[in-house]
């Protein structure tokens, strides 16, 4: 799932140290207000750097719909791209003031640590290990694996029928050392067929050589969007993981600002835009947040 790497300009964060005079009057420094003391010991936030630069630099990919891919005109689109443009809109009142740095998945953390990008918006799974190297934003999607069936003409209509059939079910998926293990977490007796590409799995499903196609839920929803009425979700998902953006550690101002934009997209002023993206890329109708007490704290 690696993508092609490109390069972009380097943006470095300057750090302010204490001056010699300041060090000599340490006792006086204790009398500073908390905000003044913080200004002496903490560097300029990336938020300020970005505002002064006049554009946001985002690390992302270009080969994985519905997250990030190029349209017929070579323009990037997808859910990750929408989230990046939402940040630019809130920074500059212009969603186009964003520069995308295309990179493979293995470059996501290095590009942050070396200041090549301001933020990574690239279907990044939140893990405890990665959180030791980067700081994650609030999640904007919960991924998982699911099963896609033929809407008409298949042997099974839903997950309950698949499970009841036991060894009479054949599930296809992309070749992966974990494929069989993942299938058997949901269907312990199912037969498993591995294929070299998503197209090959899809062809096998259409030809009824397999009964179900196991894939990431987002990819499955995208396929269903491309062929309305042809496929159906079996109705069960498992192995959940969260997708979030990531920033370089040590800049709470920048992280808090990004989280504010994301939260208000999911629950507040930018909800209509966020909901439109979910509908476009996943076919999901997101319910309008209830007015009154904030449900996220209920």
PDB file of C-alpha atoms in Angstrom:
ATOM      1  CA  UNK A   1       0.000   0.000   0.000  1.00  0.00           C
ATOM      2  CA  UNK A   2       3.036   2.254  -0.370  1.00  0.00           C
ATOM      3  CA  UNK A   3       2.715   5.328  -2.538  1.00  0.00           C
ATOM      4  CA  UNK A   4       5.154   7.356  -4.630  1.00  0.00           C
ATOM      5  CA  UNK A   5       7.315   9.891  -2.780  1.00  0.00           C
ATOM      6  CA  UNK A   6       7.815  13.494  -3.790  1.00  0.00           C
ATOM      7  CA  UNK A   7       9.643  16.313  -2.037  1.00  0.00           C
ATOM      8  CA  UNK A   8       8.612  19.726  -0.801  1.00  0.00           C
ATOM      9  CA  UNK A   9      10.198  22.744   0.841  1.00  0.00           C
ATOM     10  CA  UNK A  10      11.450  22.430   4.384  1.00  0.00           C
ATOM     11  CA  UNK A  11       9.768  24.396   7.112  1.00  0.00           C
ATOM     12  CA  UNK A  12      11.668  24.499  10.379  1.00  0.00           C
ATOM     13  CA  UNK A  13      10.316  25.567  13.719  1.00  0.00           C
ATOM     14  CA  UNK A  14      12.610  28.033  15.540  1.00  0.00           C
ATOM     15  CA  UNK A  15      13.040  27.703  19.290  1.00  0.00           C
ATOM     16  CA  UNK A  16      13.529  30.657  21.600  1.00  0.00           C
ATOM     17  CA  UNK A  17      16.010  30.114  24.418  1.00  0.00           C
ATOM     18  CA  UNK A  18      16.556  32.215  27.520  1.00  0.00           C
ATOM     19  CA  UNK A  19      18.940  35.125  26.973  1.00  0.00           C
ATOM     20  CA  UNK A  20      22.075  35.481  29.084  1.00  0.00           C
ATOM     21  CA  UNK A  21      20.506  38.425  30.850  1.00  0.00           C
ATOM     22  CA  UNK A  22      17.404  36.405  31.524  1.00  0.00           C
ATOM     23  CA  UNK A  23      19.446  33.586  32.997  1.00  0.00           C
ATOM     24  CA  UNK A  24      21.199  36.036  35.299  1.00  0.00           C
ATOM     25  CA  UNK A  25      17.925  37.207  36.758  1.00  0.00           C
ATOM     26  CA  UNK A  26      16.285  33.866  37.355  1.00  0.00           C
ATOM     27  CA  UNK A  27      14.522  35.097  40.440  1.00  0.00           C
ATOM     28  CA  UNK A  28      12.851  37.867  38.463  1.00  0.00           C
ATOM     29  CA  UNK A  29      11.665  35.336  35.855  1.00  0.00           C
ATOM     30  CA  UNK A  30       9.565  33.685  38.544  1.00  0.00           C
ATOM     31  CA  UNK A  31       7.527  36.887  38.716  1.00  0.00           C
ATOM     32  CA  UNK A  32       6.488  36.641  35.043  1.00  0.00           C
ATOM     33  CA  UNK A  33       2.931  35.729  34.224  1.00  0.00           C
ATOM     34  CA  UNK A  34       2.460  32.083  33.070  1.00  0.00           C
ATOM     35  CA  UNK A  35       1.955  33.183  29.456  1.00  0.00           C
ATOM     36  CA  UNK A  36       5.057  35.395  29.469  1.00  0.00           C
ATOM     37  CA  UNK A  37       7.177  32.624  30.976  1.00  0.00           C
ATOM     38  CA  UNK A  38       5.868  30.196  28.376  1.00  0.00           C
ATOM     39  CA  UNK A  39       6.796  32.599  25.569  1.00  0.00           C
ATOM     40  CA  UNK A  40      10.392  32.610  26.787  1.00  0.00           C
ATOM     41  CA  UNK A  41      10.737  28.832  26.851  1.00  0.00           C
ATOM     42  CA  UNK A  42       8.549  27.626  24.012  1.00  0.00           C
ATOM     43  CA  UNK A  43       9.173  28.246  20.303  1.00  0.00           C
ATOM     44  CA  UNK A  44       6.814  29.762  17.795  1.00  0.00           C
ATOM     45  CA  UNK A  45       3.832  27.513  17.177  1.00  0.00           C
ATOM     46  CA  UNK A  46       3.478  25.935  13.741  1.00  0.00           C
ATOM     47  CA  UNK A  47       0.071  27.621  13.607  1.00  0.00           C
ATOM     48  CA  UNK A  48       1.816  30.998  13.504  1.00  0.00           C
ATOM     49  CA  UNK A  49       4.430  29.724  11.020  1.00  0.00           C
ATOM     50  CA  UNK A  50       1.685  28.534   8.653  1.00  0.00           C
ATOM     51  CA  UNK A  51      -0.254  31.794   8.919  1.00  0.00           C
ATOM     52  CA  UNK A  52       2.881  33.786   8.104  1.00  0.00           C
ATOM     53  CA  UNK A  53       3.768  31.463   5.198  1.00  0.00           C
ATOM     54  CA  UNK A  54       0.310  31.798   3.676  1.00  0.00           C
ATOM     55  CA  UNK A  55      -0.327  28.140   2.894  1.00  0.00           C
ATOM     56  CA  UNK A  56      -0.673  24.789   4.647  1.00  0.00           C
ATOM     57  CA  UNK A  57       1.685  21.911   3.729  1.00  0.00           C
ATOM     58  CA  UNK A  58       0.061  18.484   4.039  1.00  0.00           C
ATOM     59  CA  UNK A  59       1.572  15.021   3.697  1.00  0.00           C
ATOM     60  CA  UNK A  60      -0.803  12.618   1.954  1.00  0.00           C
ATOM     61  CA  UNK A  61      -1.072   9.972  -0.777  1.00  0.00           C
ATOM     62  CA  UNK A  62      -2.574   9.683  -4.248  1.00  0.00           C
ATOM     63  CA  UNK A  63      -3.380   6.022  -4.922  1.00  0.00           C
ATOM     64  CA  UNK A  64      -5.994   4.849  -2.417  1.00  0.00           C
ATOM     65  CA  UNK A  65      -9.638   5.785  -3.030  1.00  0.00           C
ATOM     66  CA  UNK A  66     -11.765   6.897  -1.332  1.00  0.00           C
ATOM     67  CA  UNK A  67      -9.068   8.458   0.860  1.00  0.00           C
ATOM     68  CA  UNK A  68      -6.665  10.121  -1.575  1.00  0.00           C
ATOM     69  CA  UNK A  69      -6.508   9.676  -5.344  1.00  0.00           C
ATOM     70  CA  UNK A  70      -6.330  11.664  -8.568  1.00  0.00           C
ATOM     71  CA  UNK A  71      -9.361  12.376 -10.723  1.00  0.00           C
ATOM     72  CA  UNK A  72      -9.354  12.325 -14.540  1.00  0.00           C
ATOM     73  CA  UNK A  73      -7.744  15.782 -14.557  1.00  0.00           C
ATOM     74  CA  UNK A  74      -4.993  14.798 -12.132  1.00  0.00           C
ATOM     75  CA  UNK A  75      -6.493  16.735  -9.234  1.00  0.00           C
ATOM     76  CA  UNK A  76      -6.329  15.142  -5.790  1.00  0.00           C
ATOM     77  CA  UNK A  77      -9.593  14.189  -4.172  1.00  0.00           C
ATOM     78  CA  UNK A  78     -10.901  11.937  -1.418  1.00  0.00           C
ATOM     79  CA  UNK A  79     -11.800  12.087   2.267  1.00  0.00           C
ATOM     80  CA  UNK A  80      -8.263  12.912   3.415  1.00  0.00           C
ATOM     81  CA  UNK A  81      -8.084  15.688   0.830  1.00  0.00           C
ATOM     82  CA  UNK A  82     -11.401  17.115   2.036  1.00  0.00           C
ATOM     83  CA  UNK A  83     -10.108  17.170   5.635  1.00  0.00           C
ATOM     84  CA  UNK A  84      -6.919  18.963   4.534  1.00  0.00           C
ATOM     85  CA  UNK A  85      -8.884  21.556   2.559  1.00  0.00           C
ATOM     86  CA  UNK A  86     -11.151  22.088   5.573  1.00  0.00           C
ATOM     87  CA  UNK A  87      -8.061  23.063   7.577  1.00  0.00           C
ATOM     88  CA  UNK A  88      -6.947  25.479   4.837  1.00  0.00           C
ATOM     89  CA  UNK A  89     -10.427  26.997   4.696  1.00  0.00           C
ATOM     90  CA  UNK A  90     -10.361  27.691   8.433  1.00  0.00           C
ATOM     91  CA  UNK A  91      -6.812  29.031   8.273  1.00  0.00           C
ATOM     92  CA  UNK A  92      -7.139  31.316   5.256  1.00  0.00           C
ATOM     93  CA  UNK A  93     -10.818  31.318   4.283  1.00  0.00           C
ATOM     94  CA  UNK A  94      -9.595  29.536   1.146  1.00  0.00           C
ATOM     95  CA  UNK A  95      -9.595  25.714   0.805  1.00  0.00           C
ATOM     96  CA  UNK A  96      -7.108  25.946  -2.081  1.00  0.00           C
ATOM     97  CA  UNK A  97      -4.301  27.390   0.057  1.00  0.00           C
ATOM     98  CA  UNK A  98      -2.819  23.972   0.686  1.00  0.00           C
ATOM     99  CA  UNK A  99       0.253  22.285  -0.785  1.00  0.00           C
ATOM    100  CA  UNK A 100       0.111  18.479  -0.915  1.00  0.00           C
ATOM    101  CA  UNK A 101       3.314  16.476  -0.504  1.00  0.00           C
ATOM    102  CA  UNK A 102       2.728  13.008  -1.964  1.00  0.00           C
ATOM    103  CA  UNK A 103       4.427  10.258   0.000  1.00  0.00           C
ATOM    104  CA  UNK A 104       4.343   6.555   0.763  1.00  0.00           C
ATOM    105  CA  UNK A 105       2.887   5.292   4.016  1.00  0.00           C
ATOM    106  CA  UNK A 106       6.375   4.653   5.397  1.00  0.00           C
ATOM    107  CA  UNK A 107       7.242   8.357   4.993  1.00  0.00           C
ATOM    108  CA  UNK A 108       4.399   9.681   7.123  1.00  0.00           C
ATOM    109  CA  UNK A 109       6.271   9.900  10.423  1.00  0.00           C
ATOM    110  CA  UNK A 110       9.684  10.920   8.970  1.00  0.00           C
ATOM    111  CA  UNK A 111       8.105  13.778   7.023  1.00  0.00           C
ATOM    112  CA  UNK A 112       6.665  15.186  10.250  1.00  0.00           C
ATOM    113  CA  UNK A 113       9.802  14.758  12.331  1.00  0.00           C
ATOM    114  CA  UNK A 114      11.949  16.475   9.683  1.00  0.00           C
ATOM    115  CA  UNK A 115       9.452  19.353   9.233  1.00  0.00           C
ATOM    116  CA  UNK A 116       8.783  18.594   5.574  1.00  0.00           C
ATOM    117  CA  UNK A 117       5.057  18.881   6.259  1.00  0.00           C
ATOM    118  CA  UNK A 118       2.846  20.644   8.801  1.00  0.00           C
ATOM    119  CA  UNK A 119       0.489  17.714   9.235  1.00  0.00           C
ATOM    120  CA  UNK A 120      -0.102  14.238   7.841  1.00  0.00           C
ATOM    121  CA  UNK A 121      -3.638  13.539   6.596  1.00  0.00           C
ATOM    122  CA  UNK A 122      -3.204  10.078   5.092  1.00  0.00           C
ATOM    123  CA  UNK A 123      -5.526   7.353   6.474  1.00  0.00           C
ATOM    124  CA  UNK A 124      -3.172   6.938   9.415  1.00  0.00           C
ATOM    125  CA  UNK A 125      -4.186   4.290  11.948  1.00  0.00           C
ATOM    126  CA  UNK A 126      -3.855   5.371  15.568  1.00  0.00           C
ATOM    127  CA  UNK A 127      -1.569   3.032  17.537  1.00  0.00           C
ATOM    128  CA  UNK A 128       0.189   3.326  20.880  1.00  0.00           C
ATOM    129  CA  UNK A 129       3.548   2.775  19.176  1.00  0.00           C
ATOM    130  CA  UNK A 130       3.047   5.612  16.684  1.00  0.00           C
ATOM    131  CA  UNK A 131       1.801   7.860  19.476  1.00  0.00           C
ATOM    132  CA  UNK A 132       5.322   7.698  20.949  1.00  0.00           C
ATOM    133  CA  UNK A 133       6.611   9.457  17.817  1.00  0.00           C
ATOM    134  CA  UNK A 134       3.751  11.756  16.751  1.00  0.00           C
ATOM    135  CA  UNK A 135       0.699  13.346  18.313  1.00  0.00           C
ATOM    136  CA  UNK A 136      -2.646  12.259  16.897  1.00  0.00           C
ATOM    137  CA  UNK A 137      -5.673  14.444  16.372  1.00  0.00           C
ATOM    138  CA  UNK A 138      -9.154  13.284  17.269  1.00  0.00           C
ATOM    139  CA  UNK A 139     -10.184  10.461  14.881  1.00  0.00           C
ATOM    140  CA  UNK A 140     -12.341  11.303  11.868  1.00  0.00           C
ATOM    141  CA  UNK A 141     -13.140   7.726  10.777  1.00  0.00           C
ATOM    142  CA  UNK A 142     -13.423   4.305  12.392  1.00  0.00           C
ATOM    143  CA  UNK A 143     -12.116   1.703   9.956  1.00  0.00           C
ATOM    144  CA  UNK A 144     -12.628  -2.057  10.085  1.00  0.00           C
ATOM    145  CA  UNK A 145     -12.996  -5.056   7.814  1.00  0.00           C
ATOM    146  CA  UNK A 146     -16.336  -6.060   6.334  1.00  0.00           C
ATOM    147  CA  UNK A 147     -17.845  -8.459   3.816  1.00  0.00           C
ATOM    148  CA  UNK A 148     -19.369  -7.407   0.518  1.00  0.00           C
ATOM    149  CA  UNK A 149     -21.940  -9.608  -1.253  1.00  0.00           C
ATOM    150  CA  UNK A 150     -23.702  -9.518  -4.596  1.00  0.00           C
ATOM    151  CA  UNK A 151     -26.980  -7.667  -4.187  1.00  0.00           C
ATOM    152  CA  UNK A 152     -28.680 -10.058  -6.616  1.00  0.00           C
ATOM    153  CA  UNK A 153     -27.946 -13.607  -7.650  1.00  0.00           C
ATOM    154  CA  UNK A 154     -25.633 -14.576  -4.785  1.00  0.00           C
ATOM    155  CA  UNK A 155     -26.186 -17.531  -2.460  1.00  0.00           C
ATOM    156  CA  UNK A 156     -26.243 -15.393   0.689  1.00  0.00           C
ATOM    157  CA  UNK A 157     -28.039 -12.192   1.591  1.00  0.00           C
ATOM    158  CA  UNK A 158     -26.386 -11.169   4.882  1.00  0.00           C
ATOM    159  CA  UNK A 159     -23.845 -12.041   7.549  1.00  0.00           C
ATOM    160  CA  UNK A 160     -26.225 -14.275   9.512  1.00  0.00           C
ATOM    161  CA  UNK A 161     -26.690 -16.497   6.448  1.00  0.00           C
ATOM    162  CA  UNK A 162     -22.929 -16.614   5.859  1.00  0.00           C
ATOM    163  CA  UNK A 163     -22.286 -17.670   9.441  1.00  0.00           C
ATOM    164  CA  UNK A 164     -25.022 -20.304   9.387  1.00  0.00           C
ATOM    165  CA  UNK A 165     -23.539 -21.858   6.230  1.00  0.00           C
ATOM    166  CA  UNK A 166     -20.280 -22.724   8.039  1.00  0.00           C
ATOM    167  CA  UNK A 167     -17.816 -24.471   5.692  1.00  0.00           C
ATOM    168  CA  UNK A 168     -20.163 -23.857   2.761  1.00  0.00           C
ATOM    169  CA  UNK A 169     -18.918 -20.279   2.407  1.00  0.00           C
ATOM    170  CA  UNK A 170     -15.906 -19.088   0.406  1.00  0.00           C
ATOM    171  CA  UNK A 171     -14.493 -15.649   1.221  1.00  0.00           C
ATOM    172  CA  UNK A 172     -12.025 -13.885  -1.075  1.00  0.00           C
ATOM    173  CA  UNK A 173      -9.597 -11.127  -0.238  1.00  0.00           C
ATOM    174  CA  UNK A 174      -6.281  -9.506  -1.098  1.00  0.00           C
ATOM    175  CA  UNK A 175      -3.221 -11.731  -0.625  1.00  0.00           C
ATOM    176  CA  UNK A 176      -1.969 -11.077   2.889  1.00  0.00           C
ATOM    177  CA  UNK A 177      -0.294 -13.176   5.576  1.00  0.00           C
ATOM    178  CA  UNK A 178      -3.173 -12.279   7.921  1.00  0.00           C
ATOM    179  CA  UNK A 179      -6.025 -12.899   5.459  1.00  0.00           C
ATOM    180  CA  UNK A 180      -7.073 -16.291   6.783  1.00  0.00           C
ATOM    181  CA  UNK A 181      -6.779 -15.204  10.410  1.00  0.00           C
ATOM    182  CA  UNK A 182      -8.912 -12.125   9.791  1.00  0.00           C
ATOM    183  CA  UNK A 183     -11.647 -14.042   7.944  1.00  0.00           C
ATOM    184  CA  UNK A 184     -11.822 -16.703  10.643  1.00  0.00           C
ATOM    185  CA  UNK A 185     -12.313 -14.131  13.390  1.00  0.00           C
ATOM    186  CA  UNK A 186     -15.795 -13.642  11.921  1.00  0.00           C
ATOM    187  CA  UNK A 187     -16.397 -16.906  10.029  1.00  0.00           C
ATOM    188  CA  UNK A 188     -14.362 -19.683  11.723  1.00  0.00           C
ATOM    189  CA  UNK A 189     -15.278 -22.421   9.214  1.00  0.00           C
ATOM    190  CA  UNK A 190     -15.176 -20.464   5.956  1.00  0.00           C
ATOM    191  CA  UNK A 191     -12.913 -21.359   3.050  1.00  0.00           C
ATOM    192  CA  UNK A 192     -10.503 -18.571   2.101  1.00  0.00           C
ATOM    193  CA  UNK A 193      -9.196 -17.618  -1.363  1.00  0.00           C
ATOM    194  CA  UNK A 194      -6.369 -15.092  -1.782  1.00  0.00           C
ATOM    195  CA  UNK A 195      -6.044 -12.858  -4.870  1.00  0.00           C
ATOM    196  CA  UNK A 196      -3.270 -10.600  -6.142  1.00  0.00           C
ATOM    197  CA  UNK A 197      -5.378  -7.462  -6.656  1.00  0.00           C
ATOM    198  CA  UNK A 198      -8.714  -5.915  -5.659  1.00  0.00           C
ATOM    199  CA  UNK A 199      -9.874  -6.230  -9.293  1.00  0.00           C
ATOM    200  CA  UNK A 200      -9.222  -9.972  -9.224  1.00  0.00           C
ATOM    201  CA  UNK A 201     -11.289 -10.386  -6.040  1.00  0.00           C
ATOM    202  CA  UNK A 202     -14.096  -8.342  -7.558  1.00  0.00           C
ATOM    203  CA  UNK A 203     -14.077 -10.448 -10.730  1.00  0.00           C
ATOM    204  CA  UNK A 204     -14.287 -13.621  -8.646  1.00  0.00           C
ATOM    205  CA  UNK A 205     -17.266 -12.236  -6.733  1.00  0.00           C
ATOM    206  CA  UNK A 206     -19.043 -11.164  -9.937  1.00  0.00           C
ATOM    207  CA  UNK A 207     -18.403 -14.621 -11.432  1.00  0.00           C
ATOM    208  CA  UNK A 208     -19.697 -16.202  -8.192  1.00  0.00           C
ATOM    209  CA  UNK A 209     -16.469 -18.132  -7.634  1.00  0.00           C
ATOM    210  CA  UNK A 210     -16.487 -16.675  -4.125  1.00  0.00           C
ATOM    211  CA  UNK A 211     -19.464 -15.796  -1.956  1.00  0.00           C
ATOM    212  CA  UNK A 212     -18.087 -12.701  -0.221  1.00  0.00           C
ATOM    213  CA  UNK A 213     -15.300 -10.163  -0.631  1.00  0.00           C
ATOM    214  CA  UNK A 214     -13.509  -9.175   2.596  1.00  0.00           C
ATOM    215  CA  UNK A 215     -11.958  -5.713   2.530  1.00  0.00           C
ATOM    216  CA  UNK A 216     -11.536  -2.545   4.536  1.00  0.00           C
ATOM    217  CA  UNK A 217     -14.973  -1.122   5.137  1.00  0.00           C
ATOM    218  CA  UNK A 218     -14.116   2.196   3.491  1.00  0.00           C
ATOM    219  CA  UNK A 219     -12.914   0.450   0.300  1.00  0.00           C
ATOM    220  CA  UNK A 220     -16.056  -1.669   0.267  1.00  0.00           C
ATOM    221  CA  UNK A 221     -18.263   1.402   0.637  1.00  0.00           C
ATOM    222  CA  UNK A 222     -16.377   3.077  -2.214  1.00  0.00           C
ATOM    223  CA  UNK A 223     -16.957   0.085  -4.503  1.00  0.00           C
ATOM    224  CA  UNK A 224     -20.647   0.143  -3.633  1.00  0.00           C
ATOM    225  CA  UNK A 225     -20.740   3.856  -4.523  1.00  0.00           C
ATOM    226  CA  UNK A 226     -19.202   3.129  -7.932  1.00  0.00           C
ATOM    227  CA  UNK A 227     -21.740   0.422  -8.819  1.00  0.00           C
ATOM    228  CA  UNK A 228     -25.055   1.342  -7.160  1.00  0.00           C
ATOM    229  CA  UNK A 229     -27.323  -1.647  -6.656  1.00  0.00           C
ATOM    230  CA  UNK A 230     -24.671  -4.190  -7.670  1.00  0.00           C
ATOM    231  CA  UNK A 231     -23.222  -4.975  -4.222  1.00  0.00           C
ATOM    232  CA  UNK A 232     -24.422  -4.982  -0.632  1.00  0.00           C
ATOM    233  CA  UNK A 233     -22.789  -4.828   2.780  1.00  0.00           C
ATOM    234  CA  UNK A 234     -23.265  -8.128   4.640  1.00  0.00           C
ATOM    235  CA  UNK A 235     -24.001  -6.102   7.760  1.00  0.00           C
ATOM    236  CA  UNK A 236     -21.110  -6.953  10.069  1.00  0.00           C
ATOM    237  CA  UNK A 237     -17.761  -5.284  10.652  1.00  0.00           C
ATOM    238  CA  UNK A 238     -14.866  -6.274  12.910  1.00  0.00           C
ATOM    239  CA  UNK A 239     -11.243  -5.466  13.777  1.00  0.00           C
ATOM    240  CA  UNK A 240     -11.899  -1.730  14.345  1.00  0.00           C
ATOM    241  CA  UNK A 241      -9.136   0.858  14.103  1.00  0.00           C
ATOM    242  CA  UNK A 242      -9.206   4.643  14.123  1.00  0.00           C
ATOM    243  CA  UNK A 243      -7.964   6.997  11.402  1.00  0.00           C
ATOM    244  CA  UNK A 244      -6.648  10.390  12.514  1.00  0.00           C
ATOM    245  CA  UNK A 245      -4.243  13.072  11.359  1.00  0.00           C
ATOM    246  CA  UNK A 246      -0.826  13.445  12.980  1.00  0.00           C
ATOM    247  CA  UNK A 247       1.374  16.387  13.925  1.00  0.00           C
ATOM    248  CA  UNK A 248       4.901  16.722  15.251  1.00  0.00           C
ATOM    249  CA  UNK A 249       5.028  16.417  19.070  1.00  0.00           C
ATOM    250  CA  UNK A 250       5.578  19.380  21.352  1.00  0.00           C
ATOM    251  CA  UNK A 251       3.220  21.985  19.861  1.00  0.00           C
ATOM    252  CA  UNK A 252      -0.039  21.973  21.853  1.00  0.00           C
ATOM    253  CA  UNK A 253      -1.246  25.194  20.214  1.00  0.00           C
ATOM    254  CA  UNK A 254      -1.188  23.661  16.709  1.00  0.00           C
ATOM    255  CA  UNK A 255      -2.662  20.337  17.865  1.00  0.00           C
ATOM    256  CA  UNK A 256      -5.452  22.071  19.775  1.00  0.00           C
ATOM    257  CA  UNK A 257      -6.305  24.237  16.758  1.00  0.00           C
ATOM    258  CA  UNK A 258      -6.539  21.230  14.408  1.00  0.00           C
ATOM    259  CA  UNK A 259      -8.670  19.357  16.952  1.00  0.00           C
ATOM    260  CA  UNK A 260     -10.967  22.376  17.228  1.00  0.00           C
ATOM    261  CA  UNK A 261     -11.524  22.360  13.445  1.00  0.00           C
ATOM    262  CA  UNK A 262     -12.161  18.595  13.371  1.00  0.00           C
ATOM    263  CA  UNK A 263     -14.538  18.614  16.333  1.00  0.00           C
ATOM    264  CA  UNK A 264     -16.565  21.471  14.934  1.00  0.00           C
ATOM    265  CA  UNK A 265     -16.705  19.711  11.561  1.00  0.00           C
ATOM    266  CA  UNK A 266     -18.149  16.622  13.228  1.00  0.00           C
ATOM    267  CA  UNK A 267     -20.402  18.401  15.712  1.00  0.00           C
ATOM    268  CA  UNK A 268     -20.669  22.119  14.911  1.00  0.00           C
ATOM    269  CA  UNK A 269     -20.232  24.927  12.410  1.00  0.00           C
ATOM    270  CA  UNK A 270     -18.676  22.873   9.582  1.00  0.00           C
ATOM    271  CA  UNK A 271     -20.953  19.854   9.974  1.00  0.00           C
ATOM    272  CA  UNK A 272     -22.668  20.273   6.599  1.00  0.00           C
ATOM    273  CA  UNK A 273     -19.322  20.099   4.790  1.00  0.00           C
ATOM    274  CA  UNK A 274     -18.163  17.080   6.814  1.00  0.00           C
ATOM    275  CA  UNK A 275     -21.454  15.236   6.310  1.00  0.00           C
ATOM    276  CA  UNK A 276     -21.301  15.885   2.549  1.00  0.00           C
ATOM    277  CA  UNK A 277     -17.853  14.250   2.419  1.00  0.00           C
ATOM    278  CA  UNK A 278     -19.081  11.163   4.303  1.00  0.00           C
ATOM    279  CA  UNK A 279     -22.002  10.867   1.897  1.00  0.00           C
ATOM    280  CA  UNK A 280     -19.814  11.334  -1.198  1.00  0.00           C
ATOM    281  CA  UNK A 281     -16.998   8.950  -0.307  1.00  0.00           C
ATOM    282  CA  UNK A 282     -18.702   6.329   1.873  1.00  0.00           C
ATOM    283  CA  UNK A 283     -22.404   6.611   1.123  1.00  0.00           C
ATOM    284  CA  UNK A 284     -23.008   7.239   4.830  1.00  0.00           C
ATOM    285  CA  UNK A 285     -25.755   9.628   5.938  1.00  0.00           C
ATOM    286  CA  UNK A 286     -24.412  11.236   9.133  1.00  0.00           C
ATOM    287  CA  UNK A 287     -27.168  12.301  11.532  1.00  0.00           C
ATOM    288  CA  UNK A 288     -27.289  16.016  12.342  1.00  0.00           C
ATOM    289  CA  UNK A 289     -25.924  16.638  15.867  1.00  0.00           C
ATOM    290  CA  UNK A 290     -28.638  17.311  18.404  1.00  0.00           C
ATOM    291  CA  UNK A 291     -29.057  20.899  19.540  1.00  0.00           C
ATOM    292  CA  UNK A 292     -28.766  21.486  23.286  1.00  0.00           C
ATOM    293  CA  UNK A 293     -26.426  19.631  25.597  1.00  0.00           C
ATOM    294  CA  UNK A 294     -23.306  18.506  23.666  1.00  0.00           C
ATOM    295  CA  UNK A 295     -23.808  14.785  23.087  1.00  0.00           C
ATOM    296  CA  UNK A 296     -20.076  14.072  23.069  1.00  0.00           C
ATOM    297  CA  UNK A 297     -20.076  14.770  26.816  1.00  0.00           C
ATOM    298  CA  UNK A 298     -23.278  12.889  27.602  1.00  0.00           C
TER     299      UNK A 298
END
